[in-house]
Amino acid sequence: MEITAYCHRLAVFAAMKPHQVLTKKIAMVMKLTAIILLAACLQLSARGVSQTLTLTLKNASLEKVFAEIQKQTGYSFFYEDGLLKKSKPVDIVVVKASIIQVLDMCFASQPFTYKIVNNAISVRKKEQIVEVSFKPETGDPVTVNGKVTDPQGNPLVGANVKVKGSNVGTTTDNLGRFSLSNIDPEAILEISYVDHDPQTFHIKGKTFFTIALSQKQTELDEAVIIAYGKTSRRFTTGNIATLKAADIEKQPVQNPLLALQGRVTGIEVTQLTGLNGGGVRVRIQGINSIKSGLDPLVVVDGVPYPTQLVGAGLLEAALQGGSPLNYINPADIESIDVLKDADATAIYGSRAANGAILITTKKGKAGRNKLNLNLQQGWGKVMRKVDMLNTRQYLDMRYEAYRNDGIIWTAPTFTANDLKVWDTTRFTDWQKELIGRTAKYTNVNATISGGTTAVQYLVGATYNRQTTVFPGDFDDKAGSMNFNLTSGTANQRLKIQLSGNYRYDQNRMPGIDLTQKALLLEPNAPALYNQDGTLNWAPDASGKSTWTNPLAATVSAEFSNVSKNLVSNLILSYRLLNGLEFRSSIGYTNLQSLIYQLQRLESFAPEVRPTAQRSTAMGNRNMSSWIAEPMLQYNGHIGKGKIDALLGSTIQKTSFTFLGILSTGFDADILMKTMSAARSNTIVSSITGISRYNALFGRLSYNLKDKYLLNLTVRRDGSNKFGDKNKFNNFGSLGMGWILSEEEWLRKQLNFLSFAKLRSSYGITGNDQIPDFSYLSIYGINNPTVLYQNRISLEARNIPNPYLQWERTAKWQSGVDLGVFHDRILIGITYARNRSSNQLIDYNIPSYSGFQTIVKNLPATVQNTSWEFTLNTINIRSRNFNWVTSANLTIPRNRLIKFPGIEFTSYADGTQGVVVGQPLGVKKVYHYAGINPANGNYLGLDANGNPNIDIPNRNIFIAAISNWYGGLVNSFTFKKFQLEVIVQVVRKRSTRDFEWSNGVTTPGRFGNGTGNQPVAVLNRWRKPGDDAMVPGFTTGILANSVTASDAWYTLDASYVRLKNLSMSWQLPDPLLRKLHIQNLLIYLRAQNLGVITRYKGIDPESGATGLPPLQLITAGATIEL
């Protein structure tokens, strides 16, 4: 049987040797899972794929027939309320008949038709009524006449009627009629009309047709994934945004969450670096906590997934901490759903105060076996450069600074290599040299899928390789495999679904980011390499190196990160009674990383190599989690409404370890990854944590007449992050909706309004993103080199606190969703107000107490409000040309609204970004008034408008957060061509503008006397009366520059980015038939094509001196066989 064959393949895959795919532990889990699945599949194979029924019914209602069919087969029926009122009684007697035979008999005399999709049967009004005038002799050409109407019988004017596979066709007249002459009696007609589902009919010699086309489903009827289930946008009471696979695959991104940029309201995704494997910051509806974690809950196929890499700061600083989401292959994703309000997230309880992101991977579908291949090749570049001083400008700046300071740089005792040793006529564009290369991008993906109504499968594999713009041979290679198997008994009473995703990633990127070097290196600095290819250290006459070659930390210092990621899930469901189902989900995730950073002798200057030692920093990370969630779900009718009840529980355990070791004293480079070959091994970091959750949850949804919606959610959570006094807590929400467009009075008054819904929700969610066992006293090593009685000593790091509680976030959101002109225009408006209280803070205490910190709840309340707007329009929809627009805008506001007793805490002075009435992270700066023309110093104004530069007179608050953000998507289709353009818009300020950031150089001070500067510094003060932007050049530290520059470098970092451009061409059907393929799509895609901004740094998103998101252009083809 086919089922047995699929199970056999899975068993063979699971029986592979551990070193071929997974570690031994993971392989054992997979084997056990496969054995369970094999046993279940063997049970299924006894009955095969046949779907037979035995019925004896007389004068039965259609509802009763549906109930009996569902009882015997498990197929579910879907139809609008009231549709079956016109049904006729059914008499049927069958023995072991197929489901199609039974349905054809039941619907033969009914004014309805049906359609089977997987295990669901949709019923709707009959769309086709065929009247036959005569049937001529077989083979003679016929003249076909007909009429095309909507389901109500109204004529459709201008409908397209075409003979399939030819150019013969016509359109209907003003009465909906058409006529085609000299047509093959065995031809197939294709009928289509704007905003209606197309249909095909086999003529079979018939000459007259009356055809009713049903209106297409709109975005309102598309499936939306929610916690432990799905709904549609029409009937949801929550604030949920969805991105489908078709939108994700158009963007060549490594982290799937980057595909959300510019497309979804209420979520701000920031790419922190352009390095492969780099960090991504995600904030849903603002910042809720002063000190606790701010990341949303991420769930992959029902399994919680980590959002932070433990121990990432030790070896992955250049990657900005990295992101576990980089190990989820975007090509495997079917949809990403962003849950924002309490109605959507409260069922996750203590983990969803910052929202939730549900990632659903692709599943197999019933139908023929399909092979899909995607081949993609691309190239990446840094798209912007900072205008820096050339050699002449730089040297003039240096000379002027020495003159201003009265320093004689030519004195023998004075060191100035850039002026005395290096070639003063040499110029190197270091941005071109260090970050100006072309990165290569390769992606190959293959997927096989198919199945029957009893078994569906999908197996896919992906290979991806990316290089970098830095000098050297660096790349990031990844291979992944995903599979999904869904099966059920003949009556669909028992169903099994097994899915898995495994990714192996080998990242060999540089251990440091060269972007800052590219900006700050002196323009006359020496060449990188000697003529023999070795690194150039530019020795002086004495043989001493005069600079640190920037490639010493990259080419001669190896960085590698090998990661293995597994996400697996098994879902078993059993229908106990009609409408009552038991379901259990068991999931396991494991993320392992082995990181090496090697410093060879070649990375040291030649004169220090005799005493230098080879060293290796090694990090070993292991993060794993398993979860079991048994549930009972009931679907039924109460009165005139539909009820959906869910009751479940959660048992979850998450553990992680990180071990960091510094090894020194290797005798040869080849031994540097063998720790036992080192003379010294020192543990520099050891982190271990275990989190456990127990929970009970429930949800009750009621839909009355498809008008009135009610959704009630409750959850009781238990966590080992809190002591016995507060180990458990309750969370919940209430959501309501009213579909006004179903009211008769509204239809009569506003007939252009095809859909209107009011929705509102309120609920409480929690946040527990604090270190494990924070309620206990944690001990750590004081100083491993200082022993007590010949033993390493431990010290208590914090005071125990058994009264710790969850942070609680109260979320209230209300909105309206509108559809105009048959949903050609869809409008969504949401107002959200979230208040987070009982703040969990790692509070510093005086060292004389004997402790460092105490984790406690402080009575502070953080409020986030936002307006979210969405607009989707079908501008043009015709036979050959379509134009669709989607726009979104989010206006967030963040504020600390109260903090009783703040004056008695370490936040009292406002220097930590915590000020009542201001956004979190606010910076207090001067009221900047420019450069004092009299003396060239910075000029600030006090609260009374008087010049004053003293620190206590900083009186302006500036927060580096977004004032608003959004995007605009336009999609054009002309015949087989498609063009899509995504524009991202962000309005914000930045505290890291390159020109004025003291993280690089303070205006008026030039590091240690060297270091290049942006050309803007040429507008400096020289003499009394000058109107300048910066003080006069100097080699020293200007106190007023340091203290005042914070106001000056907090500048506008708003930008408009052409985020994505995608062009594609689909081969015409005749050409596909000649090539014997099902489909071929050729495409050209570009990411980060350009940016418009006033920001003076290299990129307003990633910051002043980090590698920006690369401009990536790819070309490829997708083939379906």
PDB file of N, CA and C in Angstrom, residues 78-129:
ATOM      1  N   PHE A  78     -18.766  22.012   5.355  1.00  0.00           N
ATOM      2  CA  PHE A  78     -18.780  23.446   5.597  1.00  0.00           C
ATOM      3  C   PHE A  78     -19.781  24.102   4.646  1.00  0.00           C
ATOM      4  N   TYR A  79     -20.672  24.911   5.193  1.00  0.00           N
ATOM      5  CA  TYR A  79     -21.651  25.626   4.390  1.00  0.00           C
ATOM      6  C   TYR A  79     -22.207  26.775   5.200  1.00  0.00           C
ATOM      7  N   GLU A  80     -22.785  27.752   4.500  1.00  0.00           N
ATOM      8  CA  GLU A  80     -23.340  28.916   5.166  1.00  0.00           C
ATOM      9  C   GLU A  80     -24.620  28.551   5.903  1.00  0.00           C
ATOM     10  N   ASP A  81     -24.841  29.248   7.028  1.00  0.00           N
ATOM     11  CA  ASP A  81     -26.083  29.031   7.765  1.00  0.00           C
ATOM     12  C   ASP A  81     -27.280  29.350   6.872  1.00  0.00           C
ATOM     13  N   GLY A  82     -28.279  28.482   6.916  1.00  0.00           N
ATOM     14  CA  GLY A  82     -29.497  28.700   6.149  1.00  0.00           C
ATOM     15  C   GLY A  82     -29.434  28.182   4.737  1.00  0.00           C
ATOM     16  N   LEU A  83     -28.238  27.721   4.289  1.00  0.00           N
ATOM     17  CA  LEU A  83     -28.102  27.275   2.902  1.00  0.00           C
ATOM     18  C   LEU A  83     -28.965  26.061   2.613  1.00  0.00           C
ATOM     19  N   LEU A  84     -29.109  25.157   3.618  1.00  0.00           N
ATOM     20  CA  LEU A  84     -29.787  23.880   3.373  1.00  0.00           C
ATOM     21  C   LEU A  84     -31.298  23.961   3.539  1.00  0.00           C
ATOM     22  N   LYS A  85     -31.810  25.162   3.749  1.00  0.00           N
ATOM     23  CA  LYS A  85     -33.266  25.280   3.910  1.00  0.00           C
ATOM     24  C   LYS A  85     -34.011  24.825   2.662  1.00  0.00           C
ATOM     25  N   LYS A  86     -33.379  24.961   1.500  1.00  0.00           N
ATOM     26  CA  LYS A  86     -34.018  24.575   0.249  1.00  0.00           C
ATOM     27  C   LYS A  86     -33.648  23.162  -0.180  1.00  0.00           C
ATOM     28  N   SER A  87     -33.028  22.406   0.726  1.00  0.00           N
ATOM     29  CA  SER A  87     -32.636  21.042   0.377  1.00  0.00           C
ATOM     30  C   SER A  87     -33.856  20.124   0.308  1.00  0.00           C
ATOM     31  N   LYS A  88     -33.718  19.023  -0.437  1.00  0.00           N
ATOM     32  CA  LYS A  88     -34.776  18.033  -0.600  1.00  0.00           C
ATOM     33  C   LYS A  88     -34.434  16.779   0.190  1.00  0.00           C
ATOM     34  N   PRO A  89     -35.453  16.054   0.685  1.00  0.00           N
ATOM     35  CA  PRO A  89     -35.189  14.804   1.414  1.00  0.00           C
ATOM     36  C   PRO A  89     -34.419  13.818   0.543  1.00  0.00           C
ATOM     37  N   VAL A  90     -33.659  12.966   1.174  1.00  0.00           N
ATOM     38  CA  VAL A  90     -32.786  12.026   0.471  1.00  0.00           C
ATOM     39  C   VAL A  90     -33.180  10.601   0.795  1.00  0.00           C
ATOM     40  N   ASP A  91     -33.306   9.768  -0.232  1.00  0.00           N
ATOM     41  CA  ASP A  91     -33.467   8.326  -0.086  1.00  0.00           C
ATOM     42  C   ASP A  91     -32.222   7.676  -0.662  1.00  0.00           C
ATOM     43  N   ILE A  92     -31.531   6.912   0.143  1.00  0.00           N
ATOM     44  CA  ILE A  92     -30.295   6.296  -0.343  1.00  0.00           C
ATOM     45  C   ILE A  92     -30.043   4.983   0.370  1.00  0.00           C
ATOM     46  N   VAL A  93     -29.687   3.973  -0.400  1.00  0.00           N
ATOM     47  CA  VAL A  93     -29.290   2.669   0.127  1.00  0.00           C
ATOM     48  C   VAL A  93     -28.038   2.251  -0.635  1.00  0.00           C
ATOM     49  N   VAL A  94     -26.903   2.214   0.055  1.00  0.00           N
ATOM     50  CA  VAL A  94     -25.637   1.822  -0.573  1.00  0.00           C
ATOM     51  C   VAL A  94     -24.871   0.928   0.386  1.00  0.00           C
ATOM     52  N   VAL A  95     -24.045   0.060  -0.204  1.00  0.00           N
ATOM     53  CA  VAL A  95     -23.190  -0.825   0.572  1.00  0.00           C
ATOM     54  C   VAL A  95     -21.771  -0.697   0.030  1.00  0.00           C
ATOM     55  N   LYS A  96     -20.859  -0.253   0.896  1.00  0.00           N
ATOM     56  CA  LYS A  96     -19.445  -0.086   0.545  1.00  0.00           C
ATOM     57  C   LYS A  96     -19.262   0.734  -0.727  1.00  0.00           C
ATOM     58  N   ALA A  97     -19.978   1.839  -0.780  1.00  0.00           N
ATOM     59  CA  ALA A  97     -19.838   2.757  -1.908  1.00  0.00           C
ATOM     60  C   ALA A  97     -18.768   3.793  -1.580  1.00  0.00           C
ATOM     61  N   SER A  98     -18.142   4.333  -2.635  1.00  0.00           N
ATOM     62  CA  SER A  98     -17.143   5.378  -2.413  1.00  0.00           C
ATOM     63  C   SER A  98     -17.837   6.664  -1.993  1.00  0.00           C
ATOM     64  N   ILE A  99     -17.065   7.536  -1.344  1.00  0.00           N
ATOM     65  CA  ILE A  99     -17.650   8.789  -0.865  1.00  0.00           C
ATOM     66  C   ILE A  99     -18.119   9.657  -2.031  1.00  0.00           C
ATOM     67  N   ILE A 100     -17.402   9.605  -3.153  1.00  0.00           N
ATOM     68  CA  ILE A 100     -17.831  10.386  -4.312  1.00  0.00           C
ATOM     69  C   ILE A 100     -19.144   9.858  -4.872  1.00  0.00           C
ATOM     70  N   GLN A 101     -19.279   8.525  -4.912  1.00  0.00           N
ATOM     71  CA  GLN A 101     -20.538   7.946  -5.386  1.00  0.00           C
ATOM     72  C   GLN A 101     -21.704   8.376  -4.504  1.00  0.00           C
ATOM     73  N   VAL A 102     -21.484   8.351  -3.206  1.00  0.00           N
ATOM     74  CA  VAL A 102     -22.544   8.727  -2.278  1.00  0.00           C
ATOM     75  C   VAL A 102     -22.908  10.201  -2.436  1.00  0.00           C
ATOM     76  N   LEU A 103     -21.898  11.045  -2.542  1.00  0.00           N
ATOM     77  CA  LEU A 103     -22.167  12.470  -2.664  1.00  0.00           C
ATOM     78  C   LEU A 103     -22.884  12.789  -3.976  1.00  0.00           C
ATOM     79  N   ASP A 104     -22.462  12.143  -5.045  1.00  0.00           N
ATOM     80  CA  ASP A 104     -23.132  12.379  -6.324  1.00  0.00           C
ATOM     81  C   ASP A 104     -24.606  11.993  -6.246  1.00  0.00           C
ATOM     82  N   MET A 105     -24.910  10.895  -5.567  1.00  0.00           N
ATOM     83  CA  MET A 105     -26.304  10.468  -5.422  1.00  0.00           C
ATOM     84  C   MET A 105     -27.091  11.455  -4.569  1.00  0.00           C
ATOM     85  N   CYS A 106     -26.489  11.946  -3.497  1.00  0.00           N
ATOM     86  CA  CYS A 106     -27.179  12.866  -2.588  1.00  0.00           C
ATOM     87  C   CYS A 106     -27.433  14.228  -3.243  1.00  0.00           C
ATOM     88  N   PHE A 107     -26.502  14.667  -4.089  1.00  0.00           N
ATOM     89  CA  PHE A 107     -26.607  16.012  -4.659  1.00  0.00           C
ATOM     90  C   PHE A 107     -27.276  16.016  -6.038  1.00  0.00           C
ATOM     91  N   ALA A 108     -27.646  14.846  -6.519  1.00  0.00           N
ATOM     92  CA  ALA A 108     -28.186  14.772  -7.871  1.00  0.00           C
ATOM     93  C   ALA A 108     -29.407  15.649  -8.066  1.00  0.00           C
ATOM     94  N   SER A 109     -30.300  15.680  -7.087  1.00  0.00           N
ATOM     95  CA  SER A 109     -31.533  16.463  -7.217  1.00  0.00           C
ATOM     96  C   SER A 109     -31.534  17.704  -6.345  1.00  0.00           C
ATOM     97  N   GLN A 110     -30.373  18.053  -5.803  1.00  0.00           N
ATOM     98  CA  GLN A 110     -30.285  19.197  -4.904  1.00  0.00           C
ATOM     99  C   GLN A 110     -29.838  20.446  -5.662  1.00  0.00           C
ATOM    100  N   PRO A 111     -30.244  21.622  -5.188  1.00  0.00           N
ATOM    101  CA  PRO A 111     -29.785  22.878  -5.819  1.00  0.00           C
ATOM    102  C   PRO A 111     -28.418  23.314  -5.316  1.00  0.00           C
ATOM    103  N   PHE A 112     -27.582  22.335  -4.972  1.00  0.00           N
ATOM    104  CA  PHE A 112     -26.255  22.625  -4.416  1.00  0.00           C
ATOM    105  C   PHE A 112     -25.215  21.818  -5.174  1.00  0.00           C
ATOM    106  N   THR A 113     -23.974  22.205  -4.968  1.00  0.00           N
ATOM    107  CA  THR A 113     -22.852  21.438  -5.462  1.00  0.00           C
ATOM    108  C   THR A 113     -21.840  21.315  -4.346  1.00  0.00           C
ATOM    109  N   TYR A 114     -20.857  20.447  -4.501  1.00  0.00           N
ATOM    110  CA  TYR A 114     -19.883  20.230  -3.439  1.00  0.00           C
ATOM    111  C   TYR A 114     -18.477  20.204  -4.025  1.00  0.00           C
ATOM    112  N   LYS A 115     -17.516  20.402  -3.123  1.00  0.00           N
ATOM    113  CA  LYS A 115     -16.116  20.332  -3.499  1.00  0.00           C
ATOM    114  C   LYS A 115     -15.323  19.738  -2.345  1.00  0.00           C
ATOM    115  N   ILE A 116     -14.481  18.745  -2.651  1.00  0.00           N
ATOM    116  CA  ILE A 116     -13.666  18.085  -1.621  1.00  0.00           C
ATOM    117  C   ILE A 116     -12.263  18.673  -1.644  1.00  0.00           C
ATOM    118  N   VAL A 117     -11.811  19.181  -0.498  1.00  0.00           N
ATOM    119  CA  VAL A 117     -10.451  19.677  -0.330  1.00  0.00           C
ATOM    120  C   VAL A 117      -9.870  19.003   0.908  1.00  0.00           C
ATOM    121  N   ASN A 118      -8.887  18.123   0.682  1.00  0.00           N
ATOM    122  CA  ASN A 118      -8.324  17.316   1.770  1.00  0.00           C
ATOM    123  C   ASN A 118      -9.460  16.566   2.465  1.00  0.00           C
ATOM    124  N   ASN A 119      -9.703  16.842   3.737  1.00  0.00           N
ATOM    125  CA  ASN A 119     -10.736  16.132   4.486  1.00  0.00           C
ATOM    126  C   ASN A 119     -11.941  17.026   4.752  1.00  0.00           C
ATOM    127  N   ALA A 120     -12.100  18.051   3.956  1.00  0.00           N
ATOM    128  CA  ALA A 120     -13.218  18.963   4.116  1.00  0.00           C
ATOM    129  C   ALA A 120     -14.066  18.975   2.851  1.00  0.00           C
ATOM    130  N   ILE A 121     -15.379  19.072   3.033  1.00  0.00           N
ATOM    131  CA  ILE A 121     -16.321  19.131   1.921  1.00  0.00           C
ATOM    132  C   ILE A 121     -17.088  20.440   2.037  1.00  0.00           C
ATOM    133  N   SER A 122     -16.890  21.329   1.059  1.00  0.00           N
ATOM    134  CA  SER A 122     -17.604  22.596   1.062  1.00  0.00           C
ATOM    135  C   SER A 122     -18.850  22.469   0.199  1.00  0.00           C
ATOM    136  N   VAL A 123     -19.942  23.029   0.683  1.00  0.00           N
ATOM    137  CA  VAL A 123     -21.222  22.964  -0.011  1.00  0.00           C
ATOM    138  C   VAL A 123     -21.662  24.387  -0.316  1.00  0.00           C
ATOM    139  N   ARG A 124     -22.099  24.639  -1.530  1.00  0.00           N
ATOM    140  CA  ARG A 124     -22.595  25.955  -1.887  1.00  0.00           C
ATOM    141  C   ARG A 124     -23.636  25.829  -2.988  1.00  0.00           C
ATOM    142  N   LYS A 125     -24.270  26.942  -3.309  1.00  0.00           N
ATOM    143  CA  LYS A 125     -25.293  26.933  -4.348  1.00  0.00           C
ATOM    144  C   LYS A 125     -24.701  26.441  -5.663  1.00  0.00           C
ATOM    145  N   LYS A 126     -25.539  25.723  -6.404  1.00  0.00           N
ATOM    146  CA  LYS A 126     -25.073  25.161  -7.664  1.00  0.00           C
ATOM    147  C   LYS A 126     -24.703  26.299  -8.618  1.00  0.00           C
ATOM    148  N   GLU A 127     -23.520  26.199  -9.174  1.00  0.00           N
ATOM    149  CA  GLU A 127     -23.009  27.264 -10.026  1.00  0.00           C
ATOM    150  C   GLU A 127     -23.241  27.004 -11.501  1.00  0.00           C
ATOM    151  N   GLN A 128     -23.586  25.786 -11.843  1.00  0.00           N
ATOM    152  CA  GLN A 128     -23.703  25.449 -13.254  1.00  0.00           C
ATOM    153  C   GLN A 128     -25.039  24.751 -13.507  1.00  0.00           C
ATOM    154  N   ILE A 129     -25.801  25.277 -14.440  1.00  0.00           N
ATOM    155  CA  ILE A 129     -27.014  24.633 -14.899  1.00  0.00           C
ATOM    156  C   ILE A 129     -26.855  24.433 -16.393  1.00  0.00           C
TER     157      ILE A 129
END
